[in-house]
Amino acid sequence: MPQYQPYSQITQLLPVSRMNRYIQDGDNPDITEERKKATFDVDGFTEWYHGGAKRLQARREVEKYVEDHKELQDTRPTPFMSREELIDNSVRKVAGMAKYHEMIDMTNIEKTTYFIQMVHVRDGQAFSLHYLMFLPVLQSQASSEQLSKWMPRAVSGTIIGTYAQTEMGHGTNISKLETTATYDPKTEEFVLNTPTVSGAKWWPGSLGKFCNHAIVVANLWTNGKCEGPHPFIVQLRDMNTHKTLSNLKSGDIGPKLGINGSDNGYLLFDQFRIPRENMLMRHSKVLPDGTYVKPPHSKLAYGGMVFVRSMMVRDIANHLANAVTIATRYSCVRRQGELAPGAGEVKILDYQTQQYRIFPYMAKVIAFRIAGEELQVIFKEISKKLKKGEASQLPDIHALSSGLKALVTFEVQQGIEQCRLACGGHGYSHASGIPELLAFSCGSCTYEGDNLVLLLQVAKYLMKVVTSASPNTNGICGYLHKKSQSNVSTLSSHKTYSDHQIVQDFEHATRRVVLQAFNKLKTESSIYKSHEAWNRCSVELTKAARWHIRLYIVRILLLKVSQAPEDIRPVLRTLAKLYIFDLQVSNKGNFMENRYMTPQQIDELKSGVSGALATIRTDAVSIVDAFAIHEIELKSVLGRRDGNVYPALMEWTAHSHLNKKDVPDAFEKYLKPIMENIRAKM
Amino acid sequence: MPQYQPYSQITQLLPVSRMNRYIQDGDNPDITEERKKATFDVDGFTEWYHGGAKRLQARREVEKYVEDHKELQDTRPTPFMSREELIDNSVRKVAGMAKYHEMIDMTNIEKTTYFIQMVHVRDGQAFSLHYLMFLPVLQSQASSEQLSKWMPRAVSGTIIGTYAQTEMGHGTNISKLETTATYDPKTEEFVLNTPTVSGAKWWPGSLGKFCNHAIVVANLWTNGKCEGPHPFIVQLRDMNTHKTLSNLKSGDIGPKLGINGSDNGYLLFDQFRIPRENMLMRHSKVLPDGTYVKPPHSKLAYGGMVFVRSMMVRDIANHLANAVTIATRYSCVRRQGELAPGAGEVKILDYQTQQYRIFPYMAKVIAFRIAGEELQVIFKEISKKLKKGEASQLPDIHALSSGLKALVTFEVQQGIEQCRLACGGHGYSHASGIPELLAFSCGSCTYEGDNLVLLLQVAKYLMKVVTSASPNTNGICGYLHKKSQSNVSTLSSHKTYSDHQIVQDFEHATRRVVLQAFNKLKTESSIYKSHEAWNRCSVELTKAARWHIRLYIVRILLLKVSQAPEDIRPVLRTLAKLYIFDLQVSNKGNFMENRYMTPQQIDELKSGVSGALATIRTDAVSIVDAFAIHEIELKSVLGRRDGNVYPALMEWTAHSHLNKKDVPDAFEKYLKPIMENIRAKM
């Protein structure tokens, strides 16, 4: 193959062993050549990326375990399975997990979730909500008596649970849920009822066919008064026969864009009775006589949301890491077109446009992962404080977690699509693995809170902060109460652009956007009712929320990179700079308003972007190697470590049912008669 | 239901009959209320939108025809079908089409393609390339003798053809295709051969299982010399048994993100012989003795590409129209959250953020459709001129069609995703119909030319124009050689912002971007080899290409709207203004550089955007009604004309295989044994 040297290869080669040890005999020489160029210690990067030696070790154990147990793996690539086969496959693996449930360790959530992820990857499965929602909610909402009754069976696996809150016609605004739980003091029971079809519980994973219990959220009525939505634990199916109990109607809601190994379901109650004890009573209670006892005001629930979203931010960043790995490796074995005339076809990653498609998202993998990790650290801290009754930071953190979830899920999905496009035609084939990644990630923009609703919550919080009488000038919103130290940016060269200057410039831009939204809101409020004024400003308000979150990401990214091990700091710095400069160039208007930055300074940042692209080009494959995504998780022909993509693509076709016969049945059935008919007439 | 009046409803109601006649008894009152607010004649809009009464009539005939023939319809919703069932379903409908082939009229491409589209919608099918590529290429590349031999059988339907150019390892750069056709003068045959797996023909629709002929593009070797890629007509399967001929290997390439009713396939040749006469010889020839005869230089092939892309731009805009119809109608029957406290839940379309998610894409439907229609008009004109040997305009038009394809396909896909998000959780269900729209449209960014490759072609053309000695100052690039009439925008109020001012401001911004790219290229060229300089500028060059296309769209949009019938002109103007102002606000940096526009002027445009959102809110449902998309094409529970979404969602679940049994087999097979086991131990 032509040995075209990309202009960007400016680094001196270093001994293979020290740097990138992913090289093996029989690999595609085009990808080996890339690995030889590594300028940093890939293993060191991996250890940093995965949060240290101990956590990395736990990952390796899980990987080894799943490698060693065929029952925990797919029998063939899932894209070739029908919906029914997907469900069968995922339930088979669920059974496998139950068999090896030494790996399910609720005291090590990270290891346990990674185990579940390695087994089920992106197909969804009957137990996902059992671990992610049913158990946690039980733990936080059940009284101690209730815990001792339900927990053992819930953990042992005879109870398969889900969390049923969302209804066909009701999502975010849970006060309007139609499902009612009316207390009957005569029998000391709650009567669950679904008044209309739009009140059907709709979407909960495994509600359709596999769970036998659910925590159902319903509006509580007692003594003729509605006390709002409360959680109840409800048995849905017979524990022996698994038949649906009478006065219930449940089923599968049908195929989805992705996650079709899961039986997201519906559930309707027809005057269905449960004992009073099945209301989860840690916080509020209904006494035998029907008296409602208010909960002692508790913000702990808040904390739960922060936790789930911090997990989401990290996981979703990991999906992007998968897509970036696939696109980067493939772009180094795919050759197309010539740069230097006559020099032969080049690796498509040598095109600047291809680098610009992929590398900014490679940078976002790092930025989003750091933000997600940090969110988990913060969560642990505030949980401690909350137990001591300190809740002062909670609004900051709740806003931060909501905003990060919204921003990251949306940009990850855009990034996965860019990676798909970067793989050209093959990106459209399930052989790439990207359609599954895309379908899976799309969902995350909606569940756990619609992104726009979340951004408006952030905006509401920001507007409060702006008008706060006693602002915390050191807090996460301190910048809103600072004056700009200068009304022009001090950027002279992107090479000398310091972290301090960068943060200053982002604070300036963000402050402007937030205050512009605030002023618009003030103006509109002088003309319209407050709710109408709010609605008229909401597009501007969501922009303000996004900038607040971006500023946070930029700040934490620069901080964590400056603390990274010396050997990997340079490559991390380049990625961080790419993320930051590209953000500034793509939003140059926000930096140029009132000449805070000049077109020349924007040009300087543009050179920063192209410089970063060229530098990252050298290390690209080694960086994605360092993400250390196991091939069982990657599920991609294009992203294979060995780069031997083309023969593997041909092998892939062997799984197609259509290839079992030379002449397809549909031809005999439909086309042959017609053709004979036509020929007869000719 | 609460009768909350959206603030944006400022229009006086007009008699239903004159305006929106889509209202029927039994409709959801929430959607009827919307239709009553129509401020324009919906039928008039539909007639304009579909290019006049005659073309609209042809559409209606096709719709009636497909409604009347059950064999041309799906037996059940396609998302519930496995890949094999999808294929069976689509071939069954293909057979149906052959039966009723009075509807296949190659002299009325628009009617014929709409017929095919109504029957197959978005599932893909075995004949698609037969009509879209095989027949057209045959017509343009075959000599008259060849036409008289092949055409009758190709049209009658005994030949099912496809077009096999792309290979596993080779796309855009066809000079590097590995498949060879070597002429053997002894037997007067061509020997087709596939030297390596990466040379396998890969992707062509219906190549896998259903076509029996293909036009194969291979590198022609004769007298020991390679003459480059040429087309050959090749029989692949026996005409009676449909068995694959010997020395060929072909099959299905497996599942894709979408279009899974089509058997995109692979094909390998092992020294496969075809008669000399099977080389398509209209342009170049190989004589019996092997002498290669060069083609008389012809740019007609060019024209073909323009045609295909003009079709694509229109079709892809139509997919966006589908998604916008679904999101808009659903947003008027979905109620969630309160605006005025205590006033009850509002239609989600009353939220400005929801309007901003959908309406800019409603505007793009109009903008892109107009651009696509115009491209077809231009194509017809230049085809005439080409026949007279006039090719002067061809570079303009080729660049325009390439750029429009790239810009429109990408933004349509983004728009469909926004519409999916606008439908909340239900947008993720196949019941919405949006996953299919999304999957289908994603492909269009890659096929018929990768979007970035196309944009770089546009950029190459722009750079030529900039340096042209004798520029055509009236042509499509005339603006590049104009001076700005002023170095500040004359915009004072968005209400008085004239078409002339708008075009002037876009010309200024576009000229700047193009000249910036040109200057960067000049600078880099003074340092690096030309190809390297080009690559280093390519990100900036693609930006320049996008702006050139945007300027064209803005100009043609304003022109066509000004010529539209008086009654619908106001609503079209509002949509056009939304498209334009949003483009300016989202790219304010390009308008603010060197203070061409002030922050105050940008704020003025922002008010223009919010004003347009509020105005469109009133007519939103009537506008999408006016697109007049038939429900057979819409395939959406959420987008139903009658707005009775929730009962229909419940009915939808009846199609799920999982719901045929209460207790799923997978439970008996895998979970029951384990649970009994656990209980035994307890």
PDB file of C-alpha atoms in Angstrom, chain A residues 7 79-80 84 88 92 95 156 158 160 168-173 176 198 202-203 209-210 237 239-244 251-253 255-259 268 334 336-337 339-340 345 350-353 356-357 410 413 417-418 420-421 424-426 428 430 439 442-443 445-446 450 452 531-532 535-540 588-590 592-594 599 606 646 649-650 652-653 656-659 661-664 667 669-670 672 674-675 678-679 682, chain B residues 7 79-80 84 88 92 95 153 156-158 160 168-173 176 198 202-203 209-210 237 239-244 251-253 255-259 268 334 336-337 339-340 345 350-353 356-357 410 413 417-418 420-421 424-426 428 430 439 442-443 445-446 450 452 531-532 535-540 588-590 592-594 599 606 646 649-650 652-653 656-659 661-664 667 669-670 672 674-675 678-679:
ATOM      1  CA  TYR A   7       1.697  16.391   6.842  1.00  0.00           C
ATOM      2  CA  PRO A  79     -29.006  -6.742  14.391  1.00  0.00           C
ATOM      3  CA  PHE A  80     -29.826 -10.019  12.642  1.00  0.00           C
ATOM      4  CA  GLU A  84     -38.906 -11.845  19.374  1.00  0.00           C
ATOM      5  CA  ASP A  88     -35.472 -14.316  23.897  1.00  0.00           C
ATOM      6  CA  ARG A  92     -31.609 -15.900  28.248  1.00  0.00           C
ATOM      7  CA  ALA A  95     -31.099 -15.955  33.400  1.00  0.00           C
ATOM      8  CA  SER A 156     -32.810 -12.708  45.513  1.00  0.00           C
ATOM      9  CA  THR A 158     -37.993 -13.937  42.800  1.00  0.00           C
ATOM     10  CA  ILE A 160     -38.801  -8.770  39.179  1.00  0.00           C
ATOM     11  CA  MET A 168     -49.664   7.518  27.992  1.00  0.00           C
ATOM     12  CA  GLY A 169     -50.904  11.110  28.318  1.00  0.00           C
ATOM     13  CA  HIS A 170     -48.733  12.345  31.177  1.00  0.00           C
ATOM     14  CA  GLY A 171     -45.000  12.697  31.640  1.00  0.00           C
ATOM     15  CA  THR A 172     -43.157  15.575  33.266  1.00  0.00           C
ATOM     16  CA  ASN A 173     -46.118  17.050  35.102  1.00  0.00           C
ATOM     17  CA  LYS A 176     -51.740  15.434  36.671  1.00  0.00           C
ATOM     18  CA  SER A 198     -54.590   8.220  28.398  1.00  0.00           C
ATOM     19  CA  TRP A 202     -46.988   3.543  29.453  1.00  0.00           C
ATOM     20  CA  TRP A 203     -43.257   2.988  28.727  1.00  0.00           C
ATOM     21  CA  LYS A 209     -44.257  -9.150  30.002  1.00  0.00           C
ATOM     22  CA  PHE A 210     -41.519  -9.935  32.496  1.00  0.00           C
ATOM     23  CA  ARG A 237     -48.494 -11.389  38.089  1.00  0.00           C
ATOM     24  CA  MET A 239     -45.592 -15.774  41.416  1.00  0.00           C
ATOM     25  CA  ASN A 240     -45.911 -19.363  40.176  1.00  0.00           C
ATOM     26  CA  THR A 241     -47.779 -19.222  36.867  1.00  0.00           C
ATOM     27  CA  HIS A 242     -46.643 -15.641  35.983  1.00  0.00           C
ATOM     28  CA  LYS A 243     -50.231 -15.032  34.753  1.00  0.00           C
ATOM     29  CA  THR A 244     -51.477 -11.422  34.925  1.00  0.00           C
ATOM     30  CA  GLY A 251     -48.828  -5.718  27.554  1.00  0.00           C
ATOM     31  CA  ASP A 252     -45.962  -4.649  25.298  1.00  0.00           C
ATOM     32  CA  ILE A 253     -46.229  -1.176  23.699  1.00  0.00           C
ATOM     33  CA  PRO A 255     -41.205  -1.663  18.688  1.00  0.00           C
ATOM     34  CA  LYS A 256     -39.059   1.387  19.317  1.00  0.00           C
ATOM     35  CA  LEU A 257     -36.207   3.193  17.591  1.00  0.00           C
ATOM     36  CA  GLY A 258     -33.863   1.122  19.777  1.00  0.00           C
ATOM     37  CA  ILE A 259     -33.583  -0.925  22.982  1.00  0.00           C
ATOM     38  CA  LEU A 268     -54.381  -0.456  33.250  1.00  0.00           C
ATOM     39  CA  ARG A 334     -10.271   3.268   4.731  1.00  0.00           C
ATOM     40  CA  GLN A 336     -10.074   7.074  -0.671  1.00  0.00           C
ATOM     41  CA  GLY A 337      -8.957   9.801  -3.050  1.00  0.00           C
ATOM     42  CA  LEU A 339      -4.068  14.381  -1.698  1.00  0.00           C
ATOM     43  CA  ALA A 340      -0.702  14.531  -3.438  1.00  0.00           C
ATOM     44  CA  GLU A 345      -5.118   6.933  -2.118  1.00  0.00           C
ATOM     45  CA  ASP A 350      -5.784  12.606   6.571  1.00  0.00           C
ATOM     46  CA  TYR A 351      -8.524  14.905   5.274  1.00  0.00           C
ATOM     47  CA  GLN A 352      -8.972  17.923   7.518  1.00  0.00           C
ATOM     48  CA  THR A 353     -12.747  17.750   6.977  1.00  0.00           C
ATOM     49  CA  TYR A 356     -13.074  18.033  11.972  1.00  0.00           C
ATOM     50  CA  ARG A 357     -15.974  15.592  11.827  1.00  0.00           C
ATOM     51  CA  PHE A 410     -28.081  16.164  22.862  1.00  0.00           C
ATOM     52  CA  GLN A 413     -26.377  12.116  19.831  1.00  0.00           C
ATOM     53  CA  GLU A 417     -24.403  10.810  13.929  1.00  0.00           C
ATOM     54  CA  GLN A 418     -21.254  12.662  12.820  1.00  0.00           C
ATOM     55  CA  ARG A 420     -21.775   7.551  11.407  1.00  0.00           C
ATOM     56  CA  LEU A 421     -21.331  10.010   8.544  1.00  0.00           C
ATOM     57  CA  GLY A 424     -19.504   6.836   4.787  1.00  0.00           C
ATOM     58  CA  GLY A 425     -21.883   4.260   3.361  1.00  0.00           C
ATOM     59  CA  HIS A 426     -20.763   1.534   5.772  1.00  0.00           C
ATOM     60  CA  TYR A 428     -25.431   3.052   7.568  1.00  0.00           C
ATOM     61  CA  HIS A 430     -25.493  -2.373  11.248  1.00  0.00           C
ATOM     62  CA  ALA A 439     -30.843   4.547  18.438  1.00  0.00           C
ATOM     63  CA  CYS A 442     -31.560   9.213  21.001  1.00  0.00           C
ATOM     64  CA  GLY A 443     -33.760   8.069  23.864  1.00  0.00           C
ATOM     65  CA  CYS A 445     -32.685  13.241  25.275  1.00  0.00           C
ATOM     66  CA  THR A 446     -36.209  12.533  26.472  1.00  0.00           C
ATOM     67  CA  ASP A 450     -37.114  16.316  28.504  1.00  0.00           C
ATOM     68  CA  LEU A 452     -35.880  21.643  27.098  1.00  0.00           C
ATOM     69  CA  HIS A 531     -46.154  33.304  32.951  1.00  0.00           C
ATOM     70  CA  GLU A 532     -46.720  34.800  29.495  1.00  0.00           C
ATOM     71  CA  ASN A 535     -42.947  31.865  27.779  1.00  0.00           C
ATOM     72  CA  ARG A 536     -42.098  34.709  25.383  1.00  0.00           C
ATOM     73  CA  CYS A 537     -38.483  34.631  26.607  1.00  0.00           C
ATOM     74  CA  SER A 538     -38.077  30.881  26.887  1.00  0.00           C
ATOM     75  CA  VAL A 539     -35.973  30.408  23.733  1.00  0.00           C
ATOM     76  CA  GLU A 540     -33.503  33.014  25.030  1.00  0.00           C
ATOM     77  CA  LYS A 588     -18.065  33.734  17.624  1.00  0.00           C
ATOM     78  CA  GLY A 589     -21.018  36.117  17.721  1.00  0.00           C
ATOM     79  CA  ASN A 590     -21.212  35.757  21.493  1.00  0.00           C
ATOM     80  CA  MET A 592     -17.528  39.493  19.235  1.00  0.00           C
ATOM     81  CA  GLU A 593     -20.508  41.450  20.554  1.00  0.00           C
ATOM     82  CA  ASN A 594     -19.444  44.992  21.373  1.00  0.00           C
ATOM     83  CA  PRO A 599     -12.221  39.145  13.881  1.00  0.00           C
ATOM     84  CA  LYS A 606      -9.413  29.181  14.070  1.00  0.00           C
ATOM     85  CA  TYR A 646     -13.063  -5.790   4.724  1.00  0.00           C
ATOM     86  CA  LEU A 649     -17.592  -7.308   6.447  1.00  0.00           C
ATOM     87  CA  MET A 650     -17.865 -10.265   4.092  1.00  0.00           C
ATOM     88  CA  TRP A 652     -20.769 -10.565   8.571  1.00  0.00           C
ATOM     89  CA  THR A 653     -23.116 -11.307   5.633  1.00  0.00           C
ATOM     90  CA  SER A 656     -28.240 -12.889   7.009  1.00  0.00           C
ATOM     91  CA  HIS A 657     -31.270 -15.214   6.745  1.00  0.00           C
ATOM     92  CA  LEU A 658     -31.581 -14.065   3.139  1.00  0.00           C
ATOM     93  CA  ASN A 659     -28.263 -15.727   2.324  1.00  0.00           C
ATOM     94  CA  LYS A 661     -30.906 -19.787   0.004  1.00  0.00           C
ATOM     95  CA  ASP A 662     -29.756 -18.721  -3.452  1.00  0.00           C
ATOM     96  CA  VAL A 663     -33.314 -18.163  -4.749  1.00  0.00           C
ATOM     97  CA  PRO A 664     -35.496 -16.387  -2.168  1.00  0.00           C
ATOM     98  CA  PHE A 667     -39.226 -14.700  -5.805  1.00  0.00           C
ATOM     99  CA  LYS A 669     -44.116 -16.753  -4.542  1.00  0.00           C
ATOM    100  CA  TYR A 670     -44.590 -13.405  -6.249  1.00  0.00           C
ATOM    101  CA  LYS A 672     -41.864 -15.892 -11.026  1.00  0.00           C
ATOM    102  CA  ILE A 674     -45.673 -12.652 -13.254  1.00  0.00           C
ATOM    103  CA  MET A 675     -42.508 -13.012 -15.322  1.00  0.00           C
ATOM    104  CA  ILE A 678     -45.151 -11.618 -19.363  1.00  0.00           C
ATOM    105  CA  ARG A 679     -42.855 -13.901 -21.354  1.00  0.00           C
ATOM    106  CA  MET A 682     -44.161 -11.721 -25.726  1.00  0.00           C
TER     107      MET A 682
ATOM    108  CA  TYR B   7     -51.695  34.400  23.557  1.00  0.00           C
ATOM    109  CA  PRO B  79     -42.337  -1.786  12.214  1.00  0.00           C
ATOM    110  CA  PHE B  80     -43.849  -5.034  13.535  1.00  0.00           C
ATOM    111  CA  GLU B  84     -37.747 -11.392   6.251  1.00  0.00           C
ATOM    112  CA  ASP B  88     -41.745 -10.584   1.634  1.00  0.00           C
ATOM    113  CA  ARG B  92     -45.558  -8.831  -2.717  1.00  0.00           C
ATOM    114  CA  ALA B  95     -45.756  -7.952  -7.813  1.00  0.00           C
ATOM    115  CA  ARG B 153     -37.524  -6.482 -21.748  1.00  0.00           C
ATOM    116  CA  SER B 156     -41.884  -5.096 -19.545  1.00  0.00           C
ATOM    117  CA  GLY B 157     -40.417  -6.327 -16.265  1.00  0.00           C
ATOM    118  CA  THR B 158     -38.802  -9.656 -17.217  1.00  0.00           C
ATOM    119  CA  ILE B 160     -35.046  -6.644 -13.056  1.00  0.00           C
ATOM    120  CA  MET B 168     -16.776  -2.446  -0.517  1.00  0.00           C
ATOM    121  CA  GLY B 169     -13.538  -0.469  -0.501  1.00  0.00           C
ATOM    122  CA  HIS B 170     -14.316   2.210  -3.097  1.00  0.00           C
ATOM    123  CA  GLY B 171     -16.966   4.891  -3.345  1.00  0.00           C
ATOM    124  CA  THR B 172     -16.470   8.440  -4.534  1.00  0.00           C
ATOM    125  CA  ASN B 173     -13.172   7.904  -6.326  1.00  0.00           C
ATOM    126  CA  LYS B 176      -9.804   3.291  -8.308  1.00  0.00           C
ATOM    127  CA  SER B 198     -12.538  -4.984  -1.067  1.00  0.00           C
ATOM    128  CA  TRP B 202     -21.327  -3.614  -2.325  1.00  0.00           C
ATOM    129  CA  TRP B 203     -24.564  -1.754  -1.500  1.00  0.00           C
ATOM    130  CA  LYS B 209     -31.441 -11.502  -4.226  1.00  0.00           C
ATOM    131  CA  PHE B 210     -33.958 -10.060  -6.666  1.00  0.00           C
ATOM    132  CA  ARG B 237     -29.290 -14.918 -12.715  1.00  0.00           C
ATOM    133  CA  MET B 239     -34.167 -16.029 -16.400  1.00  0.00           C
ATOM    134  CA  ASN B 240     -36.244 -19.119 -15.598  1.00  0.00           C
ATOM    135  CA  THR B 241     -34.834 -20.586 -12.391  1.00  0.00           C
ATOM    136  CA  HIS B 242     -33.473 -17.241 -11.040  1.00  0.00           C
ATOM    137  CA  LYS B 243     -30.371 -19.201  -9.907  1.00  0.00           C
ATOM    138  CA  THR B 244     -27.122 -17.213  -9.722  1.00  0.00           C
ATOM    139  CA  GLY B 251     -25.868 -12.051  -1.616  1.00  0.00           C
ATOM    140  CA  ASP B 252     -27.486  -9.686   0.881  1.00  0.00           C
ATOM    141  CA  ILE B 253     -25.149  -7.388   2.874  1.00  0.00           C
ATOM    142  CA  PRO B 255     -29.531  -5.171   8.027  1.00  0.00           C
ATOM    143  CA  LYS B 256     -29.221  -1.403   7.842  1.00  0.00           C
ATOM    144  CA  LEU B 257     -30.333   1.584   9.873  1.00  0.00           C
ATOM    145  CA  GLY B 258     -33.370   1.738   7.586  1.00  0.00           C
ATOM    146  CA  ILE B 259     -34.768   0.726   4.189  1.00  0.00           C
ATOM    147  CA  LEU B 268     -17.999 -10.892  -6.891  1.00  0.00           C
ATOM    148  CA  ARG B 334     -50.834  16.652  23.712  1.00  0.00           C
ATOM    149  CA  GLN B 336     -48.771  19.085  29.500  1.00  0.00           C
ATOM    150  CA  GLY B 337     -48.004  21.597  32.209  1.00  0.00           C
ATOM    151  CA  LEU B 339     -48.786  28.362  31.598  1.00  0.00           C
ATOM    152  CA  ALA B 340     -51.360  30.441  33.468  1.00  0.00           C
ATOM    153  CA  GLU B 345     -52.760  21.949  31.122  1.00  0.00           C
ATOM    154  CA  ASP B 350     -48.265  26.842  23.117  1.00  0.00           C
ATOM    155  CA  TYR B 351     -44.750  26.707  24.565  1.00  0.00           C
ATOM    156  CA  GLN B 352     -42.392  28.982  22.655  1.00  0.00           C
ATOM    157  CA  THR B 353     -39.603  26.390  23.018  1.00  0.00           C
ATOM    158  CA  TYR B 356     -38.974  26.963  18.080  1.00  0.00           C
ATOM    159  CA  ARG B 357     -38.296  23.236  17.837  1.00  0.00           C
ATOM    160  CA  PHE B 410     -28.147  17.241   6.448  1.00  0.00           C
ATOM    161  CA  GLN B 413     -32.170  14.902   9.063  1.00  0.00           C
ATOM    162  CA  GLU B 417     -34.739  14.483  14.860  1.00  0.00           C
ATOM    163  CA  GLN B 418     -36.060  17.768  16.306  1.00  0.00           C
ATOM    164  CA  ARG B 420     -38.952  13.372  17.118  1.00  0.00           C
ATOM    165  CA  LEU B 421     -37.846  15.208  20.250  1.00  0.00           C
ATOM    166  CA  GLY B 424     -41.445  13.509  23.701  1.00  0.00           C
ATOM    167  CA  GLY B 425     -41.311   9.863  24.721  1.00  0.00           C
ATOM    168  CA  HIS B 426     -43.793   8.782  22.049  1.00  0.00           C
ATOM    169  CA  TYR B 428     -39.147   7.184  20.257  1.00  0.00           C
ATOM    170  CA  HIS B 430     -42.389   3.416  15.967  1.00  0.00           C
ATOM    171  CA  ALA B 439     -33.591   6.128   9.430  1.00  0.00           C
ATOM    172  CA  CYS B 442     -29.973   9.528   7.378  1.00  0.00           C
ATOM    173  CA  GLY B 443     -28.886   7.581   4.321  1.00  0.00           C
ATOM    174  CA  CYS B 445     -26.379  12.375   3.548  1.00  0.00           C
ATOM    175  CA  THR B 446     -24.062   9.718   2.118  1.00  0.00           C
ATOM    176  CA  ASP B 450     -20.859  12.261   0.490  1.00  0.00           C
ATOM    177  CA  LEU B 452     -18.479  16.952   2.548  1.00  0.00           C
ATOM    178  CA  HIS B 531      -2.915  19.997  -2.376  1.00  0.00           C
ATOM    179  CA  GLU B 532      -1.686  20.390   1.194  1.00  0.00           C
ATOM    180  CA  ASN B 535      -6.515  20.341   2.711  1.00  0.00           C
ATOM    181  CA  ARG B 536      -5.463  22.780   5.433  1.00  0.00           C
ATOM    182  CA  CYS B 537      -8.251  25.156   4.357  1.00  0.00           C
ATOM    183  CA  SER B 538     -10.925  22.582   3.692  1.00  0.00           C
ATOM    184  CA  VAL B 539     -12.970  23.201   6.853  1.00  0.00           C
ATOM    185  CA  GLU B 540     -13.188  26.909   5.952  1.00  0.00           C
ATOM    186  CA  LYS B 588     -24.899  36.443  14.024  1.00  0.00           C
ATOM    187  CA  GLY B 589     -21.114  36.393  14.070  1.00  0.00           C
ATOM    188  CA  ASN B 590     -21.033  36.429  10.281  1.00  0.00           C
ATOM    189  CA  MET B 592     -21.594  41.346  13.085  1.00  0.00           C
ATOM    190  CA  GLU B 593     -18.000  41.097  11.888  1.00  0.00           C
ATOM    191  CA  ASN B 594     -16.538  44.578  11.502  1.00  0.00           C
ATOM    192  CA  PRO B 599     -26.115  43.872  18.578  1.00  0.00           C
ATOM    193  CA  LYS B 606     -34.624  38.052  17.411  1.00  0.00           C
ATOM    194  CA  TYR B 646     -54.430   7.943  22.544  1.00  0.00           C
ATOM    195  CA  LEU B 649     -51.826   4.099  20.484  1.00  0.00           C
ATOM    196  CA  MET B 650     -53.617   1.385  22.460  1.00  0.00           C
ATOM    197  CA  TRP B 652     -51.354  -0.163  17.861  1.00  0.00           C
ATOM    198  CA  THR B 653     -50.147  -2.564  20.598  1.00  0.00           C
ATOM    199  CA  SER B 656     -47.125  -6.857  18.821  1.00  0.00           C
ATOM    200  CA  HIS B 657     -46.279 -10.588  18.698  1.00  0.00           C
ATOM    201  CA  LEU B 658     -45.475 -10.331  22.404  1.00  0.00           C
ATOM    202  CA  ASN B 659     -49.119  -9.583  23.132  1.00  0.00           C
ATOM    203  CA  LYS B 661     -49.749 -14.639  24.825  1.00  0.00           C
ATOM    204  CA  ASP B 662     -50.118 -13.504  28.447  1.00  0.00           C
ATOM    205  CA  VAL B 663     -47.085 -15.497  29.645  1.00  0.00           C
ATOM    206  CA  PRO B 664     -44.156 -15.211  27.215  1.00  0.00           C
ATOM    207  CA  PHE B 667     -40.358 -16.739  30.890  1.00  0.00           C
ATOM    208  CA  LYS B 669     -37.838 -21.234  29.175  1.00  0.00           C
ATOM    209  CA  TYR B 670     -35.417 -19.208  31.260  1.00  0.00           C
ATOM    210  CA  LYS B 672     -39.328 -19.948  35.807  1.00  0.00           C
ATOM    211  CA  ILE B 674     -34.428 -20.157  38.245  1.00  0.00           C
ATOM    212  CA  MET B 675     -37.184 -18.668  40.386  1.00  0.00           C
ATOM    213  CA  ILE B 678     -34.434 -19.738  44.440  1.00  0.00           C
ATOM    214  CA  ARG B 679     -37.749 -20.266  46.250  1.00  0.00           C
TER     215      ARG B 679
END
